[in-house]
Short mmCIF file of C-alpha atoms in Angstrom, two decimals:
data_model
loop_
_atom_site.label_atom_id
_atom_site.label_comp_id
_atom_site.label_asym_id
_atom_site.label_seq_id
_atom_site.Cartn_x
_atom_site.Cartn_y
_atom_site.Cartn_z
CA UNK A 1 90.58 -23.91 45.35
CA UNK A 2 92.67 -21.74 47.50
CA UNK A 3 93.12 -21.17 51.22
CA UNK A 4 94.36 -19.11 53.45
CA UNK A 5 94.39 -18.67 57.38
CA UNK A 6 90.92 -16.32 56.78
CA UNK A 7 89.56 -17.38 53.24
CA UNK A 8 88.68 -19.62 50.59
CA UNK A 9 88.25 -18.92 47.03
CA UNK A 10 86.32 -21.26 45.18
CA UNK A 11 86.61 -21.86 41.06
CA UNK A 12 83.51 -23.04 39.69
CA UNK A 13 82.22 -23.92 36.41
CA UNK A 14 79.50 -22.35 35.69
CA UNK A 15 76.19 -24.02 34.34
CA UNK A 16 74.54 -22.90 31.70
CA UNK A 17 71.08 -21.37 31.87
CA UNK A 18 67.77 -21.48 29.82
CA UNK A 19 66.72 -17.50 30.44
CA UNK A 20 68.38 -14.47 31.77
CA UNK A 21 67.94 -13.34 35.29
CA UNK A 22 69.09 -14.47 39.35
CA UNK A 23 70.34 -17.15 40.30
CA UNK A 24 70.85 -18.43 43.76
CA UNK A 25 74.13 -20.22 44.56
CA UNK A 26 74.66 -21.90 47.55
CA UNK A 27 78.07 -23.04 49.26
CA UNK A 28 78.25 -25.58 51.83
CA UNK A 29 81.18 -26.52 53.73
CA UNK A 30 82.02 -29.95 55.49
CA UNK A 31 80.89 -29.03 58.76
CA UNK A 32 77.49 -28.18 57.26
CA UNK A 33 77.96 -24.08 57.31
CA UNK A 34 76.76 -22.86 54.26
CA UNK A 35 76.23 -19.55 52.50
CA UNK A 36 74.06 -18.28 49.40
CA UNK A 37 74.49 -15.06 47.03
CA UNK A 38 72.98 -14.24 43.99
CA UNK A 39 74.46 -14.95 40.61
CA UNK A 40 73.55 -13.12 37.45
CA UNK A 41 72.84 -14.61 33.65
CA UNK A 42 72.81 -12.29 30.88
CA UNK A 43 72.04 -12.15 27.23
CA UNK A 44 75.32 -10.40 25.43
CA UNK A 45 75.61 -7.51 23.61
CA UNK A 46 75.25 -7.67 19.78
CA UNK A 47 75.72 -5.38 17.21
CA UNK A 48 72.79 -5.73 15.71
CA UNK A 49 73.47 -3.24 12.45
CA UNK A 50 75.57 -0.53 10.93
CA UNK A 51 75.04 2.32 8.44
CA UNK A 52 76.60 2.34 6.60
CA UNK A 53 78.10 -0.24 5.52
CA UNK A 54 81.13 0.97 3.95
CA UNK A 55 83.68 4.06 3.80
CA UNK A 56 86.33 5.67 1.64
CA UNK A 57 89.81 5.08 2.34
CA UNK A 58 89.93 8.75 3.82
CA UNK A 59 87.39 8.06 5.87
CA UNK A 60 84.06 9.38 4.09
CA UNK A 61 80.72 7.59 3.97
CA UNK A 62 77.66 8.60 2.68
CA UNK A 63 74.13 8.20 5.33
CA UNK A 64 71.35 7.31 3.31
CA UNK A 65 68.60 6.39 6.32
CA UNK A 66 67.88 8.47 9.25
CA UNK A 67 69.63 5.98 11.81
CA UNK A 68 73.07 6.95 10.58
CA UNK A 69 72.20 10.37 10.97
CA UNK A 70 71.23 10.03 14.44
CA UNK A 71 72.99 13.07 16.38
CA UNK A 72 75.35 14.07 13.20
CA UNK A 73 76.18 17.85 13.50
CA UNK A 74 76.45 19.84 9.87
CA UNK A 75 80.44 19.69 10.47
CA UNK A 76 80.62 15.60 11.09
CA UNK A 77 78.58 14.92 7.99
CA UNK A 78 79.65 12.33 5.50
CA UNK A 79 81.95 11.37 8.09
CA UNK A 80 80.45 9.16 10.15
CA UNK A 81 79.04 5.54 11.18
CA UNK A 82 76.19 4.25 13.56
CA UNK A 83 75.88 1.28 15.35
CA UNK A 84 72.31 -0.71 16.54
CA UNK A 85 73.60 -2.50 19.92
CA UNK A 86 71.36 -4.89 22.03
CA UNK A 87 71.38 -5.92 25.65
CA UNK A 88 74.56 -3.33 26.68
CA UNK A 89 75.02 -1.63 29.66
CA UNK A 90 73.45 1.89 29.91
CA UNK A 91 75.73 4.04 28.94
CA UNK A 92 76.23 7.78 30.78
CA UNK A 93 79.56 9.35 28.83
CA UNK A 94 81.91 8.27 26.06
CA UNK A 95 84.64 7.83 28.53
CA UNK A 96 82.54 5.11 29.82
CA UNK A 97 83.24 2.93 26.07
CA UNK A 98 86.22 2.03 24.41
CA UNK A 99 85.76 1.44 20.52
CA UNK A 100 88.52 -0.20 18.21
CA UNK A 101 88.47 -0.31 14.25
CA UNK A 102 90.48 -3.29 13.82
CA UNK A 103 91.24 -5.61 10.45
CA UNK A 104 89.45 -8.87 9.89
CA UNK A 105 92.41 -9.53 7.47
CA UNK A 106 95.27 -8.58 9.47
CA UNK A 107 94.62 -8.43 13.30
CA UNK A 108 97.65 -6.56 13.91
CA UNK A 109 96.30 -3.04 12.05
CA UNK A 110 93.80 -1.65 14.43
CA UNK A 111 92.44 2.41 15.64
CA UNK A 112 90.69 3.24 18.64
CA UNK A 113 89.14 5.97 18.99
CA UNK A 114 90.95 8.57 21.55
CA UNK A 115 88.92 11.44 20.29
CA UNK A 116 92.02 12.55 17.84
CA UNK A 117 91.70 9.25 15.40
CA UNK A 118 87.81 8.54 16.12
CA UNK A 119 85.52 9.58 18.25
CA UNK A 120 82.36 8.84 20.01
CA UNK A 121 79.56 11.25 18.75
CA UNK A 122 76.36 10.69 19.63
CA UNK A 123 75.04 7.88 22.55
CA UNK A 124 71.42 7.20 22.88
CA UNK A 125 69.94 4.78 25.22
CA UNK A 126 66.55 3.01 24.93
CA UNK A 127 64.62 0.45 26.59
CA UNK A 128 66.43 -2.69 24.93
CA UNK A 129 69.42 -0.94 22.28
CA UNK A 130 71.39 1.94 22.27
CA UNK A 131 71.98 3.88 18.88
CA UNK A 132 76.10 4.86 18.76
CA UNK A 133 77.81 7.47 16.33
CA UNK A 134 81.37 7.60 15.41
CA UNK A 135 83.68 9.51 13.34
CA UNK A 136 85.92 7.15 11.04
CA UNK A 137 89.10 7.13 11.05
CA UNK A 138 91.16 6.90 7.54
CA UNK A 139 92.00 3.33 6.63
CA UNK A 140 95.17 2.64 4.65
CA UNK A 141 94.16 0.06 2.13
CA UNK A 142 90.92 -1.83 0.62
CA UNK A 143 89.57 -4.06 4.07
CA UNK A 144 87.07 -5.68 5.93
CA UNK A 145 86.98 -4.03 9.59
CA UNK A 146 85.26 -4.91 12.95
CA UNK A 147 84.03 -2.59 15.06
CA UNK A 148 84.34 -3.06 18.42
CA UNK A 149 82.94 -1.57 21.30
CA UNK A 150 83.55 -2.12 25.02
CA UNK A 151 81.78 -1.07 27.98
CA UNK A 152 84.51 0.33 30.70
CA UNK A 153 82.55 2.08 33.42
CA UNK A 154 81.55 0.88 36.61
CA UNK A 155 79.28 -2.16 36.76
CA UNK A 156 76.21 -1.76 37.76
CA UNK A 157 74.94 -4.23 40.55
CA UNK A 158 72.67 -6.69 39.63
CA UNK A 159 69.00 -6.96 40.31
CA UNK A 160 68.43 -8.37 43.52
CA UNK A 161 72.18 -8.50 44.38
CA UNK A 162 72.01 -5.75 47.44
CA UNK A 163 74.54 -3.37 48.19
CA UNK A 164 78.38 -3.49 47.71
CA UNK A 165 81.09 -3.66 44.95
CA UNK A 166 80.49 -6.31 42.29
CA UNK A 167 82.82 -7.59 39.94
CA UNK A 168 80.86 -8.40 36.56
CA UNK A 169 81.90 -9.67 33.21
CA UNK A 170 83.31 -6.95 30.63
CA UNK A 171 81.13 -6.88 28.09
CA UNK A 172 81.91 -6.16 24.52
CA UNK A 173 80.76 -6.96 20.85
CA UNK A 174 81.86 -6.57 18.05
CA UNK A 175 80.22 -5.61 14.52
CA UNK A 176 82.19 -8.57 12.54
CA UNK A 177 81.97 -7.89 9.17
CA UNK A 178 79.21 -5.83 8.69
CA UNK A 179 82.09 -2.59 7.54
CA UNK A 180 84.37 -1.95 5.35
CA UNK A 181 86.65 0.41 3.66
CA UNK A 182 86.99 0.76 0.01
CA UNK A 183 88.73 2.60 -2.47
CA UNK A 184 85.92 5.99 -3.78
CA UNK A 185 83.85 5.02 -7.04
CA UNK A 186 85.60 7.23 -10.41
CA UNK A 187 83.52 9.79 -10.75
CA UNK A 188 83.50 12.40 -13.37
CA UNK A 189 84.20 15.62 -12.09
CA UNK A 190 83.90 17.40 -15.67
CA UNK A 191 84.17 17.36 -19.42
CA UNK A 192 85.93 19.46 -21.81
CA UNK A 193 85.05 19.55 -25.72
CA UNK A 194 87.46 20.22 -28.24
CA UNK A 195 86.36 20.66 -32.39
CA UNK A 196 90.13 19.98 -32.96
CA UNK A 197 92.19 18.03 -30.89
CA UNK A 198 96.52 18.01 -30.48
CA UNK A 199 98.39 14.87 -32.20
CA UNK A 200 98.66 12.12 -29.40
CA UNK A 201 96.53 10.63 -26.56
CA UNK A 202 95.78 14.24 -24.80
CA UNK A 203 93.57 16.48 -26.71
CA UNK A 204 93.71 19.51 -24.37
CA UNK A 205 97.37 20.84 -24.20
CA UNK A 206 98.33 24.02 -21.75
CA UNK A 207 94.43 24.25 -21.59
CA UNK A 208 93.82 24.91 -25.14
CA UNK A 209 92.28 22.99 -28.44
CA UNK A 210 94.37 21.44 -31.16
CA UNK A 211 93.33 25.11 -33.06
CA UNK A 212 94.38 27.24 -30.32
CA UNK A 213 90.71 27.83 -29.52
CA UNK A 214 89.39 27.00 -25.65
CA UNK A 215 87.67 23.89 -25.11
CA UNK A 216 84.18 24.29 -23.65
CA UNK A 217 83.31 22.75 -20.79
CA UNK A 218 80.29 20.15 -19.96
CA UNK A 219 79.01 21.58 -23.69
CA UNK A 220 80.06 20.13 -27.19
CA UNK A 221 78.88 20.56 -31.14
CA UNK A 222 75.67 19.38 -31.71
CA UNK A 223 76.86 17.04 -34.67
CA UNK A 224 79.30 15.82 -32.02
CA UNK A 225 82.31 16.15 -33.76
CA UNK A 226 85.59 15.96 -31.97
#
């Protein structure tokens, strides 16, 4: 508790409750004057999924369901992620979120997105989630990362509450370890056949056989010979 010549300001801890919704608190003094407002409970945000799941060290990912494709343009393909949020605040603008890549491993290597490293893409709001696209952001080594994303705009007031400036709860969540970045899966980008090959490990030398003849490529003999 603290006074002053005007005011009091009261700490209280708060119960918990059994459903979301109003809540009327009342405050009586000593002499019997008393005063009521309305208090707000809420359910949290979650994240309630992400596609997809993982990304390339240099930031790549490849969408295979339509939610992670949700407002990609042609030029932000394959580089990309979606979130499924429940119970966040309704969301106008990007400048309106704050969203941080940060290591489950080491807490200390985190990214938000300022537009430059990552950016907000896409923002759809629905009756009970909102659908959120983001470029990645290039990771430098094999990790499990959160995502998590903030809601920074003005609060809204509550249902009930009336007119005036009310201070409410940030609220936040964060995707836990549902992402992570990995090193790319080899793949074989092509195949050159030789009939002869050079002496050593490396059959193709200056781009030629063992015979001096050029190696064809993605073809070989048919009795496979090498």
């Amino acid at each position: 508790t603290a006074k002053d010549s005007s005011s009091i300001t009261l700490s209280v801890r708060t119960p918990s409750a059994t459903a979301a919704g109003m809540a009327s608190v009342t405050v009586t003094g000593k002499d019997g004057i008393s005063d009521t407002f309305q208090f707000e409970y809420y359910h949290p945000p979650t994240v309630t999924d992400v596609q997809p799941r993982s990304a390339s060290l240099d930031g790549r990912a490849v969408c295979t369901t339509s939610f992670c494709a949700l407002g990609v343009s042609a030029v932000d393909q394959g580089k990309t992620v979606s979130l499924k949020l429940s119970n966040f605040p309704f969301v106008d603008s990007a400048e309106e979120l704050q969203v941080q890549f940060r290591s489950m491993v080491d807490s200390s290597l985190s990214k938000t997105c300022d537009g430059t490293v990552c950016s907000v893409r896409n923002i759809q709001n629905l009756v009970e989630d909102m659908y959120l696209t983001l470029t990645l952001p290039t990771w430098p080594s094999t990790d499990v990362v959160e995502i998590i994303v903030t809601f920074t705009g003005r609060a809204q007031a509550p249902v009930g509450g009336g007119m005036g400036i009310f201070v409410r709860e940030q609220k936040s969540c964060s995707s836990f370890s549902l992402f992570s970045f990995k090193m790319p899966v080899p793949v074989v980008l092509g195949t050159l056949w030789c009939l002869t090959c050079h002496p050593g490990p490396t059959c193709v030398v200056m781009s030629l056989c063992g015979d001096g003849s050029t190696p064809l490529s993605g073809r070989g003999s048919v009795l496979g010979l090498i």
